[in-house]
Structures are given as structure tokens and as C-alpha cells.
Coordinates of C-alpha atoms in Angstrom, one line a residue:
M1 CA -105.7 -80.4 -132.1
D2 CA -104.4 -84.0 -132.0
L3 CA -105.7 -84.4 -128.5
D4 CA -107.9 -87.4 -129.0
V5 CA -107.4 -90.3 -126.6
P6 CA -106.8 -93.6 -128.3
D7 CA -105.8 -96.9 -126.7
F8 CA -102.2 -97.2 -125.6
G9 CA -102.6 -100.1 -123.2
I10 CA -103.3 -97.9 -120.2
P11 CA -106.9 -97.5 -118.9
Q12 CA -108.0 -94.0 -119.8
K13 CA -109.2 -93.0 -116.4
L14 CA -106.0 -94.2 -114.9
A15 CA -103.7 -92.6 -117.5
A16 CA -105.3 -89.2 -117.2
R17 CA -103.8 -89.0 -113.7
M18 CA -100.4 -90.4 -114.5
S19 CA -97.1 -88.6 -115.1
M20 CA -94.8 -89.8 -117.8
A21 CA -92.7 -91.7 -115.3
E22 CA -95.8 -93.5 -113.9
Q23 CA -96.9 -94.4 -117.5
H24 CA -93.5 -95.9 -118.2
E25 CA -93.6 -97.9 -115.0
Y26 CA -97.1 -99.2 -115.7
L27 CA -96.3 -100.2 -119.2
R28 CA -93.1 -102.0 -118.2
A29 CA -94.8 -103.9 -115.5
R30 CA -97.8 -104.9 -117.6
F31 CA -95.9 -106.0 -120.7
T32 CA -93.2 -107.8 -118.8
R33 CA -95.8 -109.8 -116.8
R34 CA -97.5 -110.8 -120.0
G35 CA -94.2 -112.0 -121.5
A36 CA -94.5 -109.6 -124.4
L37 CA -90.8 -109.3 -124.6
R38 CA -87.8 -111.4 -123.6
A39 CA -86.1 -110.1 -120.5
G40 CA -83.0 -109.2 -122.4
A41 CA -85.0 -107.1 -124.9
V42 CA -86.8 -105.3 -122.1
T43 CA -83.5 -104.4 -120.4
A44 CA -82.1 -103.2 -123.7
A45 CA -85.1 -100.9 -124.5
V46 CA -85.1 -99.4 -121.0
A47 CA -81.6 -98.2 -121.6
G48 CA -82.1 -97.3 -125.2
L49 CA -79.6 -100.1 -125.7
C50 CA -76.5 -98.0 -126.3
L51 CA -73.9 -100.5 -127.4
G52 CA -70.3 -99.3 -127.8
A53 CA -68.7 -96.0 -127.0
G54 CA -70.7 -93.0 -126.2
A55 CA -71.5 -90.7 -129.1
G56 CA -70.2 -87.7 -127.2
A57 CA -66.8 -89.2 -126.4
A58 CA -63.8 -87.0 -127.2
S59 CA -61.9 -89.7 -129.0
P60 CA -62.9 -90.7 -132.5
A61 CA -62.0 -94.4 -131.8
Y62 CA -65.1 -96.5 -131.4
A63 CA -65.3 -100.1 -130.0
A64 CA -68.7 -101.2 -131.5
P65 CA -69.8 -104.8 -131.2
A66 CA -69.7 -107.2 -134.0
L67 CA -73.4 -108.1 -134.1
L68 CA -74.7 -111.5 -135.0
S69 CA -77.7 -110.0 -136.7
S70 CA -81.3 -111.0 -137.3
G71 CA -80.4 -110.6 -140.9
E72 CA -77.6 -113.2 -140.6
R73 CA -79.9 -115.6 -138.8
R74 CA -82.3 -115.3 -141.8
G75 CA -79.4 -115.8 -144.2
V76 CA -79.8 -112.3 -145.7
D77 CA -76.8 -110.9 -147.5
G78 CA -75.5 -107.6 -146.0
S79 CA -75.5 -106.1 -149.5
L80 CA -79.3 -106.1 -149.5
A81 CA -79.5 -104.0 -146.3
A82 CA -79.1 -100.5 -147.6
P83 CA -78.6 -97.8 -144.9
F84 CA -81.3 -95.1 -144.9
G85 CA -82.4 -92.1 -142.8
R86 CA -79.1 -90.3 -142.6
H87 CA -79.2 -87.3 -140.4
L88 CA -76.5 -84.9 -139.2
Q89 CA -76.3 -83.1 -135.9
Y90 CA -73.7 -80.7 -134.6
G91 CA -71.6 -81.4 -131.5
A92 CA -71.2 -78.8 -128.9
D93 CA -68.6 -77.0 -131.1
P94 CA -70.0 -76.8 -134.7
K95 CA -66.5 -75.7 -136.0
T96 CA -64.9 -79.0 -135.1
Q97 CA -67.7 -81.6 -134.3
M98 CA -70.3 -83.4 -136.4
R99 CA -72.4 -86.4 -135.5
V100 CA -73.6 -88.7 -138.3
S101 CA -76.6 -90.9 -137.6
W102 CA -78.5 -93.4 -139.8
Q103 CA -80.7 -96.5 -139.7
V104 CA -80.6 -100.0 -141.1
P105 CA -83.6 -102.3 -141.7
F106 CA -82.2 -105.1 -139.5
A107 CA -79.1 -105.6 -137.5
V108 CA -76.0 -105.8 -139.7
R109 CA -72.4 -106.9 -139.0
K110 CA -69.6 -104.4 -138.3
P111 CA -71.3 -101.1 -139.3
Y112 CA -69.0 -98.2 -140.0
L113 CA -68.5 -94.8 -141.5
R114 CA -65.9 -93.5 -144.0
V115 CA -65.1 -89.7 -144.2
G116 CA -62.7 -87.5 -146.2
T117 CA -62.3 -84.2 -147.9
S118 CA -63.0 -85.7 -151.4
P119 CA -65.2 -88.6 -152.5
W120 CA -62.1 -90.5 -153.8
A121 CA -60.1 -90.2 -150.6
L122 CA -62.3 -91.5 -147.8
S123 CA -60.9 -92.7 -144.5
V124 CA -60.5 -96.2 -143.2
K125 CA -63.6 -97.6 -141.5
I126 CA -64.7 -95.9 -138.3
D127 CA -66.8 -98.2 -136.1
T128 CA -70.2 -97.0 -135.0
E129 CA -72.3 -96.9 -131.9
V130 CA -75.4 -99.1 -132.2
R131 CA -78.6 -98.1 -130.4
H132 CA -81.3 -100.8 -130.6
L133 CA -85.0 -100.1 -129.8
T134 CA -87.5 -102.9 -129.3
T135 CA -91.1 -101.9 -129.1
P136 CA -94.0 -104.3 -128.4
V137 CA -97.6 -104.0 -129.6
L138 CA -98.8 -100.9 -127.6
G139 CA -102.1 -100.1 -129.4
G140 CA -104.4 -102.9 -128.2
G141 CA -103.1 -105.2 -130.9
K142 CA -103.8 -102.7 -133.7
I143 CA -100.2 -101.7 -134.4
A144 CA -97.3 -104.1 -135.2
A145 CA -94.3 -104.4 -132.9
A146 CA -91.0 -102.9 -134.2
E147 CA -87.3 -103.6 -133.9
Q148 CA -85.1 -100.7 -134.9
F149 CA -81.4 -100.2 -135.3
Y150 CA -79.9 -96.7 -135.2
L151 CA -76.2 -96.1 -135.8
H152 CA -74.1 -93.1 -134.7
V153 CA -70.6 -91.8 -135.2
A154 CA -69.1 -88.8 -133.4
L155 CA -66.6 -86.9 -135.5
D156 CA -64.3 -84.6 -133.6
R157 CA -61.2 -82.6 -134.3
L158 CA -62.5 -81.6 -137.8
R159 CA -61.3 -78.5 -139.6
P160 CA -63.5 -75.3 -139.4
G161 CA -65.2 -74.3 -142.6
Q162 CA -64.3 -77.5 -144.3
T163 CA -66.6 -79.5 -146.5
Y164 CA -66.3 -83.3 -145.9
Y165 CA -67.6 -86.3 -147.9
Y166 CA -68.9 -89.3 -146.0
G167 CA -70.4 -92.7 -146.6
V168 CA -72.0 -95.2 -144.2
G169 CA -71.9 -99.0 -144.6
H170 CA -71.4 -102.4 -143.1
D171 CA -70.2 -105.9 -144.1
G172 CA -71.6 -106.4 -147.6
F173 CA -72.2 -102.7 -148.3
D174 CA -69.1 -100.4 -148.8
P175 CA -69.9 -96.8 -149.6
A176 CA -66.4 -96.5 -151.2
D177 CA -67.2 -99.2 -153.7
H178 CA -67.8 -97.5 -157.1
R179 CA -71.2 -99.1 -157.3
N180 CA -72.3 -97.2 -154.1
L181 CA -70.6 -93.8 -154.7
G182 CA -74.1 -92.3 -155.3
T183 CA -74.9 -92.9 -151.6
L184 CA -72.2 -90.5 -150.4
G185 CA -73.2 -87.4 -148.4
T186 CA -71.5 -84.1 -147.5
F187 CA -71.4 -81.7 -144.6
T188 CA -69.6 -78.5 -143.9
T189 CA -68.4 -77.4 -140.5
A190 CA -68.9 -73.9 -139.1
P191 CA -66.3 -71.3 -140.1
A192 CA -63.5 -70.4 -137.7
R193 CA -64.5 -66.7 -137.8
P194 CA -68.1 -65.3 -138.1
E195 CA -69.3 -64.9 -141.6
G196 CA -72.8 -64.6 -143.2
F197 CA -75.0 -67.6 -143.4
T198 CA -78.6 -68.7 -143.4
F199 CA -80.5 -71.1 -141.0
T200 CA -84.0 -72.4 -141.2
A201 CA -86.6 -73.4 -138.5
F202 CA -90.0 -75.0 -138.0
G203 CA -91.8 -77.4 -135.7
D204 CA -94.6 -80.0 -136.0
Q205 CA -93.5 -81.8 -139.1
G206 CA -94.6 -85.4 -139.2
V207 CA -94.8 -87.4 -142.4
S208 CA -96.9 -85.9 -145.3
Y209 CA -96.7 -84.5 -148.8
H210 CA -96.7 -81.0 -147.2
A211 CA -93.7 -82.0 -145.1
L212 CA -91.9 -83.0 -148.2
G213 CA -92.9 -79.8 -149.9
N214 CA -91.5 -77.7 -147.1
D215 CA -88.3 -79.7 -147.1
A216 CA -87.8 -79.0 -150.8
V217 CA -88.2 -75.3 -150.4
L218 CA -86.1 -75.3 -147.2
L219 CA -83.2 -77.1 -149.0
A220 CA -83.2 -74.4 -151.7
Q221 CA -82.3 -71.8 -149.0
N222 CA -78.9 -73.6 -148.6
P223 CA -79.1 -73.4 -144.8
A224 CA -76.0 -74.0 -142.6
F225 CA -78.3 -75.8 -140.1
H226 CA -82.0 -76.3 -139.3
L227 CA -83.8 -76.0 -136.0
H228 CA -86.8 -78.3 -135.4
A229 CA -88.9 -77.0 -132.5
G230 CA -90.4 -80.4 -131.5
D231 CA -93.2 -82.7 -132.4
I232 CA -90.9 -84.4 -134.8
C233 CA -92.6 -87.4 -136.4
Y234 CA -95.8 -88.1 -134.4
A235 CA -95.3 -91.8 -133.7
D236 CA -97.3 -90.8 -130.6
S237 CA -100.5 -89.7 -132.3
S238 CA -102.2 -87.9 -129.4
G239 CA -99.4 -86.0 -127.6
A240 CA -101.7 -85.5 -124.6
G241 CA -99.0 -86.9 -122.3
G242 CA -101.5 -87.7 -119.6
S243 CA -103.6 -90.0 -121.8
G244 CA -103.2 -93.5 -123.3
D245 CA -101.7 -92.6 -126.7
T246 CA -101.6 -95.0 -129.6
Y247 CA -97.9 -95.4 -130.5
D248 CA -96.5 -96.6 -133.8
A249 CA -92.6 -96.7 -133.7
R250 CA -92.5 -97.4 -137.5
A251 CA -93.5 -93.8 -138.1
W252 CA -89.9 -93.0 -137.3
D253 CA -88.7 -95.1 -140.2
Q254 CA -90.9 -93.1 -142.5
F255 CA -89.9 -89.8 -141.0
L256 CA -86.1 -90.4 -141.2
A257 CA -86.4 -91.6 -144.8
Q258 CA -88.5 -88.5 -145.7
T259 CA -86.1 -86.1 -144.1
E260 CA -82.9 -87.7 -145.4
T261 CA -82.9 -85.5 -148.5
V262 CA -82.1 -82.5 -146.4
A263 CA -80.8 -83.9 -143.1
K264 CA -78.0 -85.9 -144.8
S265 CA -76.2 -82.6 -145.5
V266 CA -77.8 -80.0 -143.2
P267 CA -77.4 -80.5 -139.4
W268 CA -81.0 -81.2 -138.1
M269 CA -81.1 -79.8 -134.6
V270 CA -84.2 -81.0 -132.8
T271 CA -85.7 -80.4 -129.4
T272 CA -88.6 -82.1 -127.6
G273 CA -92.3 -81.5 -128.1
N274 CA -95.3 -83.1 -126.3
H275 CA -95.7 -85.7 -129.1
D276 CA -92.0 -86.7 -128.5
M277 CA -92.7 -88.0 -125.0
E278 CA -92.8 -91.8 -125.7
A279 CA -93.6 -93.5 -122.4
W280 CA -92.4 -97.0 -123.3
Y281 CA -88.7 -96.3 -123.5
S282 CA -87.8 -94.4 -120.4
P283 CA -89.3 -92.7 -117.3
Q284 CA -89.3 -89.3 -118.8
G285 CA -90.3 -90.6 -122.3
Y286 CA -87.1 -89.4 -124.1
G287 CA -85.4 -92.8 -124.5
G288 CA -86.5 -93.0 -128.1
Q289 CA -85.1 -89.6 -128.8
K290 CA -81.8 -90.6 -127.3
A291 CA -81.7 -93.7 -129.5
R292 CA -82.4 -91.8 -132.7
W293 CA -80.4 -88.5 -132.2
S294 CA -76.9 -87.5 -131.0
L295 CA -77.4 -84.0 -129.8
P296 CA -74.9 -81.8 -128.0
A297 CA -74.5 -83.1 -124.4
N298 CA -73.8 -79.7 -122.8
G299 CA -77.2 -79.1 -121.2
P300 CA -77.9 -79.4 -117.5
D301 CA -79.0 -83.1 -117.8
P302 CA -78.3 -84.7 -121.2
V303 CA -79.3 -88.1 -119.8
N304 CA -82.8 -87.2 -118.9
Q305 CA -83.3 -84.1 -121.1
P306 CA -81.4 -84.6 -124.3
G307 CA -83.3 -81.8 -126.1
V308 CA -81.7 -79.2 -123.9
Y309 CA -78.4 -77.9 -125.2
S310 CA -76.7 -74.9 -126.9
F311 CA -74.1 -74.2 -129.6
V312 CA -72.6 -71.2 -131.4
H313 CA -72.4 -70.9 -135.1
G314 CA -70.7 -67.8 -136.4
N315 CA -72.1 -64.8 -134.6
V316 CA -75.3 -66.6 -133.4
G317 CA -75.7 -68.4 -130.1
V318 CA -78.5 -71.0 -130.2
V319 CA -80.3 -72.5 -127.1
A320 CA -82.6 -75.4 -127.3
L321 CA -85.1 -76.0 -124.4
D322 CA -87.5 -78.7 -123.2
A323 CA -90.8 -76.9 -122.6
N324 CA -92.5 -80.1 -121.4
D325 CA -90.7 -79.3 -118.1
V326 CA -92.7 -76.1 -117.6
S327 CA -96.0 -76.7 -119.4
Y328 CA -99.2 -76.0 -117.6
E329 CA -101.3 -77.3 -120.5
I330 CA -99.7 -80.8 -120.8
P331 CA -98.1 -81.5 -117.4
A332 CA -97.0 -85.1 -117.8
N333 CA -93.4 -84.0 -117.5
F334 CA -94.0 -80.8 -115.5
G335 CA -91.0 -80.1 -113.2
I336 CA -88.9 -83.1 -114.3
S337 CA -85.7 -81.0 -114.1
G338 CA -86.4 -79.7 -110.5
G339 CA -85.7 -76.2 -111.8
R340 CA -82.2 -77.1 -113.1
Q341 CA -83.1 -76.4 -116.7
T342 CA -84.2 -72.8 -115.8
T343 CA -81.1 -72.2 -113.7
W344 CA -78.9 -73.4 -116.5
L345 CA -80.8 -71.2 -119.0
D346 CA -80.1 -68.1 -116.9
R347 CA -76.4 -69.0 -116.7
R348 CA -76.1 -70.0 -120.4
L349 CA -77.9 -66.8 -121.7
G350 CA -75.5 -64.7 -119.6
E351 CA -72.5 -66.6 -121.0
L352 CA -73.7 -66.1 -124.6
R353 CA -74.4 -62.5 -124.1
H354 CA -70.8 -61.9 -123.0
H355 CA -69.3 -64.2 -125.7
R356 CA -66.9 -62.1 -127.8
D357 CA -68.2 -63.6 -131.2
V358 CA -71.9 -63.7 -130.4
D359 CA -74.0 -60.8 -131.7
F360 CA -77.4 -62.6 -131.5
I361 CA -79.1 -65.1 -129.3
V362 CA -81.8 -67.4 -130.7
V363 CA -83.8 -69.6 -128.4
F364 CA -86.1 -72.4 -129.7
F365 CA -88.5 -74.8 -128.0
H366 CA -91.9 -76.3 -128.6
H367 CA -94.8 -74.7 -126.5
C368 CA -95.6 -71.1 -127.6
A369 CA -94.9 -68.2 -125.2
F370 CA -97.3 -66.0 -127.3
S371 CA -99.9 -67.3 -129.7
T372 CA -103.6 -66.6 -130.4
T373 CA -104.7 -69.8 -132.2
S374 CA -107.9 -71.5 -131.3
A375 CA -106.0 -74.7 -130.5
H376 CA -103.2 -74.3 -127.9
A377 CA -102.8 -70.5 -127.7
S378 CA -100.2 -69.3 -125.2
E379 CA -98.3 -71.4 -122.6
G380 CA -98.4 -69.6 -119.3
G381 CA -95.7 -71.9 -117.9
V382 CA -93.2 -70.6 -120.4
R383 CA -94.2 -67.0 -119.7
D384 CA -93.8 -67.5 -116.0
A385 CA -90.5 -69.5 -116.0
W386 CA -88.5 -68.2 -119.0
V387 CA -89.8 -65.0 -120.6
P388 CA -88.3 -62.9 -117.7
L389 CA -85.0 -64.5 -118.4
F390 CA -85.3 -63.8 -122.1
E391 CA -85.9 -60.2 -121.3
K392 CA -83.1 -60.0 -118.7
H393 CA -80.5 -61.2 -121.3
Q394 CA -82.1 -59.4 -124.3
V395 CA -82.7 -62.5 -126.4
D396 CA -83.0 -61.5 -130.0
L397 CA -85.5 -64.1 -131.4
V398 CA -87.6 -66.9 -129.9
I399 CA -88.9 -69.7 -132.2
N400 CA -91.7 -72.1 -131.2
G401 CA -94.0 -74.7 -132.7
H402 CA -97.0 -76.5 -131.1
N403 CA -99.6 -74.4 -132.9
H404 CA -99.8 -75.6 -136.5
V405 CA -99.8 -72.1 -138.1
Y406 CA -97.4 -69.3 -138.7
E407 CA -97.8 -66.4 -136.3
R408 CA -95.4 -63.6 -135.5
T409 CA -95.6 -61.0 -132.7
D410 CA -94.6 -57.4 -132.4
A411 CA -91.6 -56.8 -130.1
I412 CA -92.9 -57.7 -126.7
K413 CA -91.6 -56.4 -123.4
G414 CA -93.3 -57.2 -120.1
N415 CA -96.0 -59.2 -121.9
K416 CA -97.1 -56.1 -123.8
V417 CA -96.2 -54.5 -127.1
G418 CA -92.8 -52.7 -126.7
R419 CA -92.9 -51.6 -130.4
K420 CA -95.1 -52.5 -133.3
V421 CA -93.2 -54.4 -136.0
P422 CA -95.2 -54.4 -139.3
V423 CA -94.1 -56.5 -142.2
G424 CA -90.8 -55.3 -143.6
E425 CA -89.9 -53.2 -140.5
R426 CA -86.8 -53.4 -138.3
T427 CA -86.7 -53.8 -134.5
D428 CA -84.0 -53.4 -131.9
P429 CA -84.2 -55.9 -128.9
T430 CA -82.1 -53.7 -126.7
R431 CA -84.9 -51.1 -126.8
D432 CA -88.1 -52.6 -128.1
G433 CA -88.3 -56.1 -126.7
I434 CA -88.4 -59.6 -128.2
V435 CA -90.2 -60.9 -131.3
Y436 CA -91.7 -64.4 -130.9
V437 CA -92.4 -66.6 -133.9
T438 CA -94.6 -69.6 -134.0
A439 CA -93.5 -71.7 -137.0
G440 CA -95.6 -74.9 -136.4
A441 CA -96.9 -75.4 -140.0
A442 CA -94.2 -77.8 -141.2
G443 CA -96.5 -80.6 -142.3
R444 CA -99.2 -81.7 -139.9
S445 CA -102.9 -80.7 -140.1
L446 CA -103.4 -77.0 -139.7
Y447 CA -105.0 -75.0 -136.9
G448 CA -107.0 -71.7 -137.1
F449 CA -107.2 -68.3 -135.6
P450 CA -110.1 -66.5 -133.9
V451 CA -109.5 -63.6 -136.3
P452 CA -108.6 -63.4 -140.1
D453 CA -105.1 -64.0 -141.4
S454 CA -102.8 -61.1 -141.9
Y455 CA -99.6 -61.5 -143.8
E456 CA -97.4 -60.0 -146.5
G457 CA -99.6 -58.8 -149.4
H458 CA -102.7 -59.5 -147.4
V459 CA -102.4 -57.3 -144.4
A460 CA -105.5 -57.1 -142.2
D461 CA -104.2 -55.4 -139.0
R462 CA -106.4 -55.6 -135.8
D463 CA -106.1 -53.5 -132.7
S464 CA -106.7 -56.6 -130.5
V465 CA -107.4 -60.3 -130.4
D466 CA -109.4 -62.2 -127.8
T467 CA -107.5 -65.3 -126.9
Y468 CA -106.3 -67.2 -123.8
R469 CA -103.3 -68.6 -122.0
W470 CA -102.8 -71.8 -120.1
V471 CA -102.5 -71.5 -116.3
K472 CA -101.6 -74.0 -113.5
G473 CA -103.9 -76.9 -113.3
A474 CA -104.4 -77.1 -117.1
G475 CA -106.9 -74.2 -116.9
K476 CA -107.4 -71.4 -119.4
A477 CA -107.4 -67.6 -118.6
A478 CA -109.0 -65.4 -121.2
E479 CA -106.9 -62.4 -122.3
T480 CA -107.2 -59.7 -124.9
V481 CA -103.8 -59.0 -126.7
E482 CA -102.5 -56.5 -129.1
W483 CA -99.2 -58.2 -130.1
S484 CA -100.4 -60.6 -132.8
R485 CA -98.9 -58.9 -135.9
V486 CA -98.8 -61.6 -138.6
R487 CA -101.0 -64.7 -139.0
Y488 CA -101.0 -67.3 -141.8
T489 CA -102.9 -70.6 -141.8
N490 CA -101.0 -72.6 -144.4
Y491 CA -97.8 -74.7 -144.6
S492 CA -94.6 -72.7 -144.1
F493 CA -91.2 -72.3 -142.4
L494 CA -88.8 -69.7 -141.2
A495 CA -85.5 -68.7 -143.0
V496 CA -83.1 -66.4 -141.2
E497 CA -80.3 -64.7 -143.1
V498 CA -77.5 -63.7 -140.8
E499 CA -75.2 -60.7 -141.6
T500 CA -72.0 -59.9 -139.9
G501 CA -69.8 -56.8 -139.9
R502 CA -70.1 -53.4 -138.3
F503 CA -73.9 -53.5 -138.3
P504 CA -74.8 -57.2 -138.0
K505 CA -78.5 -58.1 -138.7
L506 CA -80.9 -61.0 -138.7
K507 CA -83.1 -60.8 -141.8
V508 CA -86.0 -63.0 -140.9
S509 CA -88.4 -64.3 -143.6
A510 CA -91.3 -66.7 -143.5
L511 CA -91.8 -68.8 -146.7
A512 CA -94.8 -70.7 -147.7
E513 CA -94.7 -74.3 -149.0
T514 CA -95.0 -72.7 -152.5
G515 CA -91.9 -70.6 -151.9
E516 CA -93.9 -67.4 -151.6
R517 CA -92.7 -65.0 -148.9
I518 CA -95.4 -64.3 -146.3
D519 CA -93.5 -62.2 -143.8
H520 CA -90.2 -60.5 -143.4
F521 CA -88.6 -58.2 -140.8
E522 CA -85.1 -57.3 -139.5
I523 CA -83.4 -57.5 -136.1
Q524 CA -80.5 -55.2 -135.4
R525 CA -79.2 -54.4 -132.0
G526 CA -78.5 -50.8 -131.0
D527 CA -79.3 -49.5 -134.5
G528 CA -79.3 -45.9 -133.2
R529 CA -82.9 -45.0 -134.1

């Protein structure tokens, strides 16, 4: 369950009672008193050290600093500092906005990006925003300190449906140089008018051979974008939130290098899981996420909840949420939005439901609304706060992680089965209710179910499953449910083929790490049955 309690520099009995903000304050006070960091570095890390123009700025002009780098102080040639960990993110408008992010092994001089519609016609150098994280030894001396440099460029006023080539560099490393043309990447903006496409989704990836395997099969689906439902890299190994977690910032270096094969060309849209609360960087634990990602800043509070946002691609409206805000199980950040996230969700779902181009609404977040695993099972906080809103606005598909398995429900309405949806069947959210998918088997160690697996080619239907849900106070309430339709305990991810036209559809499939299909069903609104 990844809920062991290793040493993070906070006494265990004290940490168990502390919110994320209290953990942050304790760590800052303790390590500053001990002189673990220079005062300037402490200030930089608290703010995520965002140097230069904001990544969400409307203008493509960036005034980044010319850094006197640690590399220069060591006399290291800039040509030896190859960029790595490239990852794309949409802006609020995927038709015209893309954010390009990457990492360098040490600070470099005058980092930049070049972009164009062909590899031989790249733009002049576009300066970057530099976000610098300094992390002390936070594991009782067991884990080395880290200094990390993340670079970001916001590209606006792009042409819809256009494929662009881009390269990232700095003094001493020019991607336009013929020797470096192999480092160029590509991306494609969303089309001006809705047309068919595929997107993929999973949660709980981390760094492993299984994560690499899933990425390879995922890339073969040629997705327009990918949704990552939290617990991204597991630098925080425990994820208990209220405990003293061992933290290794260098796991992010490994993760971004691993993911680059896909994320350099597929927008990698992440949200926040319990393992993504990293207390050192900011009071809510999301300062590290803000340093590493440039997500759409159109949520209710992009400063304190960067994993809450929405975008429209084609005929699909997508909403990302921060379920730590409503979690009964892991309450370290419970209530951090003061209800603003839920109010925004209600309003945004209403806007999307009345959007002229939007046929389907997909919501993704970390903690499961409905799951029967023996590990985390169902999050009662999500059911209480958000499920009524999903039903009010007839959300079409909800995607979660948290439980390291694949599980798919029947169509649920009022916490009960609205209609059974066996493998290969079709459902109508306007009549039947909502299908909830747990896609948390992206690469971390697997969980189990209290009953046998049941999936395509190996169906073992059951009338009911004895499980539980989390209630206020981190307690468990036993429940017997009938909505667990598909269960699979091996590595997998979700692929959704979107069709437009007179009868638009979502053709949802779950694929194993081997490429084998383990589930499929269709969603069609008002299909007339």
C-alpha cells in the first residue's frame, strides 16, 4: 500500500498530527536553524524560484536571466550539458497554446527554445523561464541533497491543427546545429473544428520497467494527449501525507528521462496525488509540481492548486481535480481550497455541458470514487463532495488512479447500479448513470481485490463484492456493492477513441502492458435505446 512511515526529519508522533502546511513550516524552521541551506537558497525553494516571465503570460516574449551557472564555476563547457526530460503540456486553449518544459543537469547560460513548421526552418531563440529547486538532505542523512533546474517556454498564438518542430538549447548547445538535429521534437495543436482522435490515461506510474512498457504501448496508440491521474514519480515514497516520508528529489530526474520518449510529443496532462504532496517546497506541498510542470492556469487557484484546471480538445471537455482537498483517507490537505474547488467544479461542468462543441465531459483525479481493492478502496470524501455534481451535469466518464489495478464499474447513479455494462456493451450517461474507471496500474507495485479478477476473455461475474469506503476521521465503513464489473491485477492503461459526427461516441478500451485488450465498452449520449 506504500503507507510505511520512514524518516523524513519529522518525529513520527508529531508528524501524524500535522497538516501539510504544518509539516512545511516545521521543516523550514528546522533546516534553516541548522544552516542546511544558504538563506538565499531557502528563499528560492519556498517560491519554487520562478525566475523570468510567468509561463502563462499571454506574450511569447520572455526576459529570462543570464545565469552564472554552477557549470561555469566548475569550468564545464555548455556543450556537455545536454537537455533532457522534455515534456509538453497544453495551455488553456489546446488549439493555440503549448507549453514546452525540460531539464538540464546544472545551471546553463542563456537557455532557449527554437520552433518552426519544419526542422530546417526553426525560429530565432525564444528565452525561457528558469525554475530552480534546492532540496536538502531530508531522509536522516540517507538520501543526497539535490539541485535541479527546470526550464519552461509558453507558446501562444499557434495555428490550430498544425504540427510544429522544436528544439531546446543553451549557450554551447544549439538544437539547430546539424550535429544536434536528432534532438528535435514535434507537437501538434488541437484542430480548429472537432474531429476524431484518441487520448490515453493512467495514474500511479513511478519509475520501473513496467512503466516503460506501458509508455511504449501507449505511444503506439498515437494519442493526441495523455491524462496522468496523480502519484506521478514517487519521490515521496510513502504518500501518507500525515507521516514523515522519506523524500528523494532525484527520482524526478529519472522519471522525466523515462517519460521523455512519449511526453516530448504528447501533451502530458498531470494532476495531483497523495504522493505528489512534497512538504519541503511549499505549505500545500505543490511547489515542486509548480517547478516541474506548466499546466493551464484556469482553475480556481492555480497558485495553490496547480493540478486543478480544464481544457477542451475537439468535442471533449476535460477537467482535472485535486482530490487531496476532499480526501477522508489522507487528510493532510483536506479542505485547503475552503470549498472553492468544488464551487468552481460545479460552474465549470455547467459551462462545458453548454459548450457548443462539447459532446463529452471527462473528469480525472487521483482518489477513487468507486473501487473495491483491498488497499485504498473507495474515497468517501469524493463521493460526498463531487459525485452529486458529476450526476447533476451528466459527466460521461470519470478516471482515477490511487489503487494500483484496473477496475471498471457499471453505470452508477445514486451510488447504485443504474445499468449493468458488461464488456463490449454500450451505455448512455443521460439515462444510465456514469462509468468510473480506476487506471492505477501504470508501473508501481500492484494491489489486489477481495474477489477474483474478471476481464475480457476471463469473465467471472459476481452479484456483489464486500468492500469498504473511507469516512471522515480516516475511518472505514463496510459496504457490499454490485457495481464492480471489470477487475484486472496487472499493468495496464486506458485508451479512449473519440468519434464525432451525427452520433458521437467514446470507445473506451483498457490495454495491458503486453498490448492485449482487457476491457472495452462504448459511451453514447441519447442513443435512443
